[in-house]
C-alpha positions as MATLAB code, in Angstrom:
seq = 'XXXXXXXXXXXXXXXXXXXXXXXXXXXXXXXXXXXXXXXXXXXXXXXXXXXXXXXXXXXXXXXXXXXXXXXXXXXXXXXXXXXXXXXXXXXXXXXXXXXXXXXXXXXXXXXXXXXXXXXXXXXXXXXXXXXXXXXXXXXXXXXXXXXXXXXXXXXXXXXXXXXXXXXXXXXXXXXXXXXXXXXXXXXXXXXXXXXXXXXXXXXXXXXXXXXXXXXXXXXXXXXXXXXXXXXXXXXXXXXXXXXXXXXXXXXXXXXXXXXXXXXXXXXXXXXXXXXXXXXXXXX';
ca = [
     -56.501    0.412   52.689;
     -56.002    3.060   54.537;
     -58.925    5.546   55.732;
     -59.238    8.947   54.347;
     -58.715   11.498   56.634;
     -60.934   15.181   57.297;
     -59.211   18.142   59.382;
     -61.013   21.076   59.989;
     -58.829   23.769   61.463;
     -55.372   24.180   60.758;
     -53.663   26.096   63.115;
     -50.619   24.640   64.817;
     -52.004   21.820   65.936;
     -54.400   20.577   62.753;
     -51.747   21.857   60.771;
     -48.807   19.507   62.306;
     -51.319   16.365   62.283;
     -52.130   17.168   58.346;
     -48.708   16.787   57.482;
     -47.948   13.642   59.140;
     -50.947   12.065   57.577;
     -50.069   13.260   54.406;
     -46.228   12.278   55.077;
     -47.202    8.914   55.955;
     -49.524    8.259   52.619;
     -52.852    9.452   53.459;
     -55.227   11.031   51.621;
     -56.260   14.241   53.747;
     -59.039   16.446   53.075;
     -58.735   20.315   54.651;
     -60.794   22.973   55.588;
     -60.035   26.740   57.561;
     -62.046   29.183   57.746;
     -59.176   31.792   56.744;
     -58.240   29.715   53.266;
     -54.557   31.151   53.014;
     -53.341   28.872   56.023;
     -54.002   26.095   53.566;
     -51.616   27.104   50.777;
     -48.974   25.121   52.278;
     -50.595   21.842   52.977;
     -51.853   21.655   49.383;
     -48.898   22.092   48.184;
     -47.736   18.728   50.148;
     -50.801   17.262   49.164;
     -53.670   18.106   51.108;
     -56.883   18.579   49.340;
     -58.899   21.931   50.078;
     -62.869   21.593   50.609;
     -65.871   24.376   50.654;
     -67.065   23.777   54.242;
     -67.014   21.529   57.060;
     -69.891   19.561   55.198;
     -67.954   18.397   52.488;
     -64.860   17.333   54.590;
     -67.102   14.966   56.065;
     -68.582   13.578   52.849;
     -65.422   13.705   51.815;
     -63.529   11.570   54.704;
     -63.852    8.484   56.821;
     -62.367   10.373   59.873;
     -63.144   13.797   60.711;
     -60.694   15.715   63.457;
     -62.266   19.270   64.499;
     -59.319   21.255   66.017;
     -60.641   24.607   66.468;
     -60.205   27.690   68.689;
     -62.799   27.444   71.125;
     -66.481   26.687   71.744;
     -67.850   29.143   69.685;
     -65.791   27.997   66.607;
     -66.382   24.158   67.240;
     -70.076   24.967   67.827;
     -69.947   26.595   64.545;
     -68.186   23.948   62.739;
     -70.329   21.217   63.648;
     -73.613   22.519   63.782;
     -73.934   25.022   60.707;
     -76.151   23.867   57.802;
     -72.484   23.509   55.928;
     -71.628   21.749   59.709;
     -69.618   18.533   60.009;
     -72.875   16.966   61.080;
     -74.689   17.544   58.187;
     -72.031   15.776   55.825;
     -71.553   12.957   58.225;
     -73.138    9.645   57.633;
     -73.104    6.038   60.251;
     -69.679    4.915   59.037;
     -67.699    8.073   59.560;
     -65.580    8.367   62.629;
     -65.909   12.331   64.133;
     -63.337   13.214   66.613;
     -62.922   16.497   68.568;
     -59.290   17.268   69.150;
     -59.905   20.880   70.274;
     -59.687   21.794   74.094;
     -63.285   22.959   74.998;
     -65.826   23.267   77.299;
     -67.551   20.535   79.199;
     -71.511   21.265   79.113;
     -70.885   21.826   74.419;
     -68.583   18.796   74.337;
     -71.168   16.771   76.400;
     -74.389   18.154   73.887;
     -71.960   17.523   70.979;
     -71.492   14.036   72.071;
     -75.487   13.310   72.420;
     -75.698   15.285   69.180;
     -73.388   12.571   67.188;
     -75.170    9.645   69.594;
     -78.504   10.469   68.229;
     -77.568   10.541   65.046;
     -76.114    7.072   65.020;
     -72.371    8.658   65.251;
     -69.457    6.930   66.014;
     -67.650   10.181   68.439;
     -64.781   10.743   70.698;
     -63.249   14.021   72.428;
     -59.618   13.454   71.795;
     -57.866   16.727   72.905;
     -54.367   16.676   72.398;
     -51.540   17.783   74.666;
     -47.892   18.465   73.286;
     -47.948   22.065   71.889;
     -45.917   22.612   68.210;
     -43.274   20.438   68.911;
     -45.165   17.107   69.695;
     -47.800   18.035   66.735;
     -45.319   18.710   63.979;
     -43.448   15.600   65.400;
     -45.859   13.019   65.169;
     -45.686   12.778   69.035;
     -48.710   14.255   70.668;
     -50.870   12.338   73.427;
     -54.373   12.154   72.934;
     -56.794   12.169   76.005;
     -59.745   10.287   74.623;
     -63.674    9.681   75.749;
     -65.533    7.919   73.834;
     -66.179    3.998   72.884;
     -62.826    1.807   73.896;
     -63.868   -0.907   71.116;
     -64.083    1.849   68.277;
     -61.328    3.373   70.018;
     -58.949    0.153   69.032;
     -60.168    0.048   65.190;
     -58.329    3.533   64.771;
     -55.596    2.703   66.607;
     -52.900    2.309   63.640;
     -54.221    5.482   62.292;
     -53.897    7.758   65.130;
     -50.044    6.151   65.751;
     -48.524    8.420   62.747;
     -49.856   11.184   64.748;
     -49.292   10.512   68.649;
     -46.550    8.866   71.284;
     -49.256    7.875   73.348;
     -53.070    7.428   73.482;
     -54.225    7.048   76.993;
     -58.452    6.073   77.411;
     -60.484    7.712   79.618;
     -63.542    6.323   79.553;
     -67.127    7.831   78.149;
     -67.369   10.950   75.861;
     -66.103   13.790   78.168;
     -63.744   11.993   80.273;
     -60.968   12.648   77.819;
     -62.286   16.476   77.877;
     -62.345   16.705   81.470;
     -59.392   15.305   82.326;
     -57.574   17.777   79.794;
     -59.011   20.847   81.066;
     -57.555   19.562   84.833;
     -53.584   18.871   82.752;
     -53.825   22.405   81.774;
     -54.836   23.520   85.069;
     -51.981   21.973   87.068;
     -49.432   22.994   84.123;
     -50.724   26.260   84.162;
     -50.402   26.240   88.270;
     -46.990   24.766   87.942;
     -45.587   27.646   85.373;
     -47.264   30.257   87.684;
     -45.845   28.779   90.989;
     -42.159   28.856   89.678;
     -42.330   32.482   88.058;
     -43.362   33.927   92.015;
     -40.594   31.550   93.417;
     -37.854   32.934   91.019;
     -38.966   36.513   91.290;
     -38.240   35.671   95.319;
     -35.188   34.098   94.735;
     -34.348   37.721   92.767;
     -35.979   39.936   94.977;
     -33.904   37.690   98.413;
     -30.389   38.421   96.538;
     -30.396   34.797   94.983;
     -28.347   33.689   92.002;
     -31.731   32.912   90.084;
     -29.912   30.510   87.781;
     -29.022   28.358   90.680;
     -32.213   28.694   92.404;
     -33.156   27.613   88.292;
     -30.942   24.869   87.939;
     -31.212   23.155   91.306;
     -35.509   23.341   91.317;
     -35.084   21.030   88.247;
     -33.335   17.879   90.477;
     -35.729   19.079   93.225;
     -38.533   18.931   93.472;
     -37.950   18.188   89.563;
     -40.419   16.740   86.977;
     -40.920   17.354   83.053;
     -43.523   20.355   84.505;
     -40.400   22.247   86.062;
     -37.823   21.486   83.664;
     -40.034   23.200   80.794;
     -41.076   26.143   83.116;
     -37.017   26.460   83.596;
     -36.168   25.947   80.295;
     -39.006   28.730   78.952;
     -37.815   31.168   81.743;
     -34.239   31.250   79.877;
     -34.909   30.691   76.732;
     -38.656   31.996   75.967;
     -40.369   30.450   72.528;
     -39.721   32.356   69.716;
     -42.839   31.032   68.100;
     -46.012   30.069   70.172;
     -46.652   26.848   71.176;
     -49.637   27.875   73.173;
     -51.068   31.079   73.693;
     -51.765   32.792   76.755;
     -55.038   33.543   75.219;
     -55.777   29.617   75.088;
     -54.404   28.763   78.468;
     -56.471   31.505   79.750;
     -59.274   30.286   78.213;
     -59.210   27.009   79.024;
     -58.933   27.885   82.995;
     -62.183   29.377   82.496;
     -63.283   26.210   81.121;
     -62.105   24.383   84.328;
     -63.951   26.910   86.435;
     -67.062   26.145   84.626;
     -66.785   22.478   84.981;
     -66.293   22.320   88.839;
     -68.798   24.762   89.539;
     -68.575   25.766   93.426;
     -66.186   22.925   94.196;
     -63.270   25.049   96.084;
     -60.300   25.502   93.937;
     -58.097   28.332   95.548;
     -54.893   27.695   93.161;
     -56.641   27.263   89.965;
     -58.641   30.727   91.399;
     -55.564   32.493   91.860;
     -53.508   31.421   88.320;
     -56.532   32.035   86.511;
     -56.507   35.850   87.711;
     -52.844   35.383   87.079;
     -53.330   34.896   83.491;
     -55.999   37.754   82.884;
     -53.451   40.050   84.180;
     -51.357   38.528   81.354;
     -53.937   39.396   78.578;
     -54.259   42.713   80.589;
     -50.461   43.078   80.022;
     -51.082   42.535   76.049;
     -49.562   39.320   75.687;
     -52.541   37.142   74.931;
     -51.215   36.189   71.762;
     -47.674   35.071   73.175;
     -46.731   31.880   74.408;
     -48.238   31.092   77.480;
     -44.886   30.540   79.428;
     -44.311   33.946   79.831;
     -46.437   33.908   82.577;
     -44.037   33.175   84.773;
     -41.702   36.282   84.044;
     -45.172   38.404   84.454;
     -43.950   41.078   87.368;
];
């Protein structure tokens, strides 16, 4: 039988895992705190709940995939909280991209409680969620981690272990960093190549074979052909730098420093709410 399955959150990304589970016969309880971004997903299926609380009671797996700390703090903790609708057999997974020092007192949180827990954020943007093709990052325990496997499958190409609850955290927070790095990096080398009276769609085309790598071939292909719909905010990206600074404290890090202020000039600009890409077409 297969389990019953809790999102809270349904923005692109808890949206796109909803309907997979639901496409591939589960039974999948929902929850948003703005109600009309669940019209849809009822009307494949899903089943709407109060509060976080009753997704929980509702569900043997619960996947939070909120905004930020603030929300996920909110989400878990209220007296209508995830936590307080949880009991020893459900399975309470963080897929949101947060910071280290709340995912680390949410994780003793669902440990003291007798919780099974894992932060599981997800990289892949639209495309990979609405596909069934994320990959999941994931702390937590590897023997619980295997019981779930077949589940998490109708939602993910890959789930790579990390080790204890916050490795899987930490180790997204540094992907976005170097991504973010990357997509920064190429936007100053093509506005050289313009500004040096280069044919930027060479200079383009040719970065791809070299250096190359998936990282440069996106930032290319965004360049020319920017999202029409977000896959990732700036707003997020942004955020989630900040995240990284907080985690390595005064451990030098000149280039995630420098994208960082990068991306607040960005938000400055007024395109927070765009994709994040466009960062590299920022003059």
């Amino acid at each position: 039988m297969k389990r019953s399955i809790a999102v809270v959150g349904v923005g692109i990304m808890g949206n796109g895992i909803t309907t997979n589970f639901l496409k591939n016969g589960y039974k999948v309880f929902v929850w948003n705190r703005n109600p009309e971004r669940l019209k849809k997903l009822i009307k494949l299926g899903a089943v709407a709940v109060s509060s976080p609380k009753e997704a929980a009671e509702s569900a043997d797996m619960v996947f939070e995939v909120t905004a930020n700390d603030e929300s996920s703090e909110a989400v878990w903790t209220a007296n209508d909280g995830i936590l307080a609708g949880a009991n020893k057999k459900s399975i309470l997974i963080t897929c949101a991209t947060l910071s280290i020092a709340w995912t680390e007192k949410l994780a003793k949180l669902c440990a003291k409680k007798g919780f099974t827990f894992f932060d599981m954020p997800m990289t892949g943007g639209r495309t990979g969620a609405e596909g069934g093709k994320l990959f999941l990052l994931v702390g937590g325990d590897e023997k619980k981690l295997k019981e779930i496997q077949k589940d998490l499958a109708f939602i993910t190409e890959k789930v790579t272990y990390f080790g204890k609850a916050g490795l899987g955290m930490k180790f997204k927070l540094l992907l976005n960093s170097l991504q973010a790095i990357h997509g920064v990096a190429l936007g100053e080398i093509l506005r050289l190549a313009v500004a040096t009276g280069q044919d930027v769609t060479r200079v383009g085309d040719f970065l791809v074979e070299r250096p190359g790598g998936g990282a440069t071939k996106n930032a290319w292909t965004s360049y020319q052909n920017p999202p029409k719909e977000t896959s990732f905010a700036l707003n997020w990206m942004t955020k989630d730098l900040r995240y990284t600074k907080k985690m390595i404290k005064n451990l030098k890090a000149p280039l995630v420093t420098d994208t960082l202020s990068r991306l607040e000039e960005g938000i400055k600009a007024g395109k927070g709410e765009g994709d994040w890409t466009m960062i590299n077409k920022l003059k």
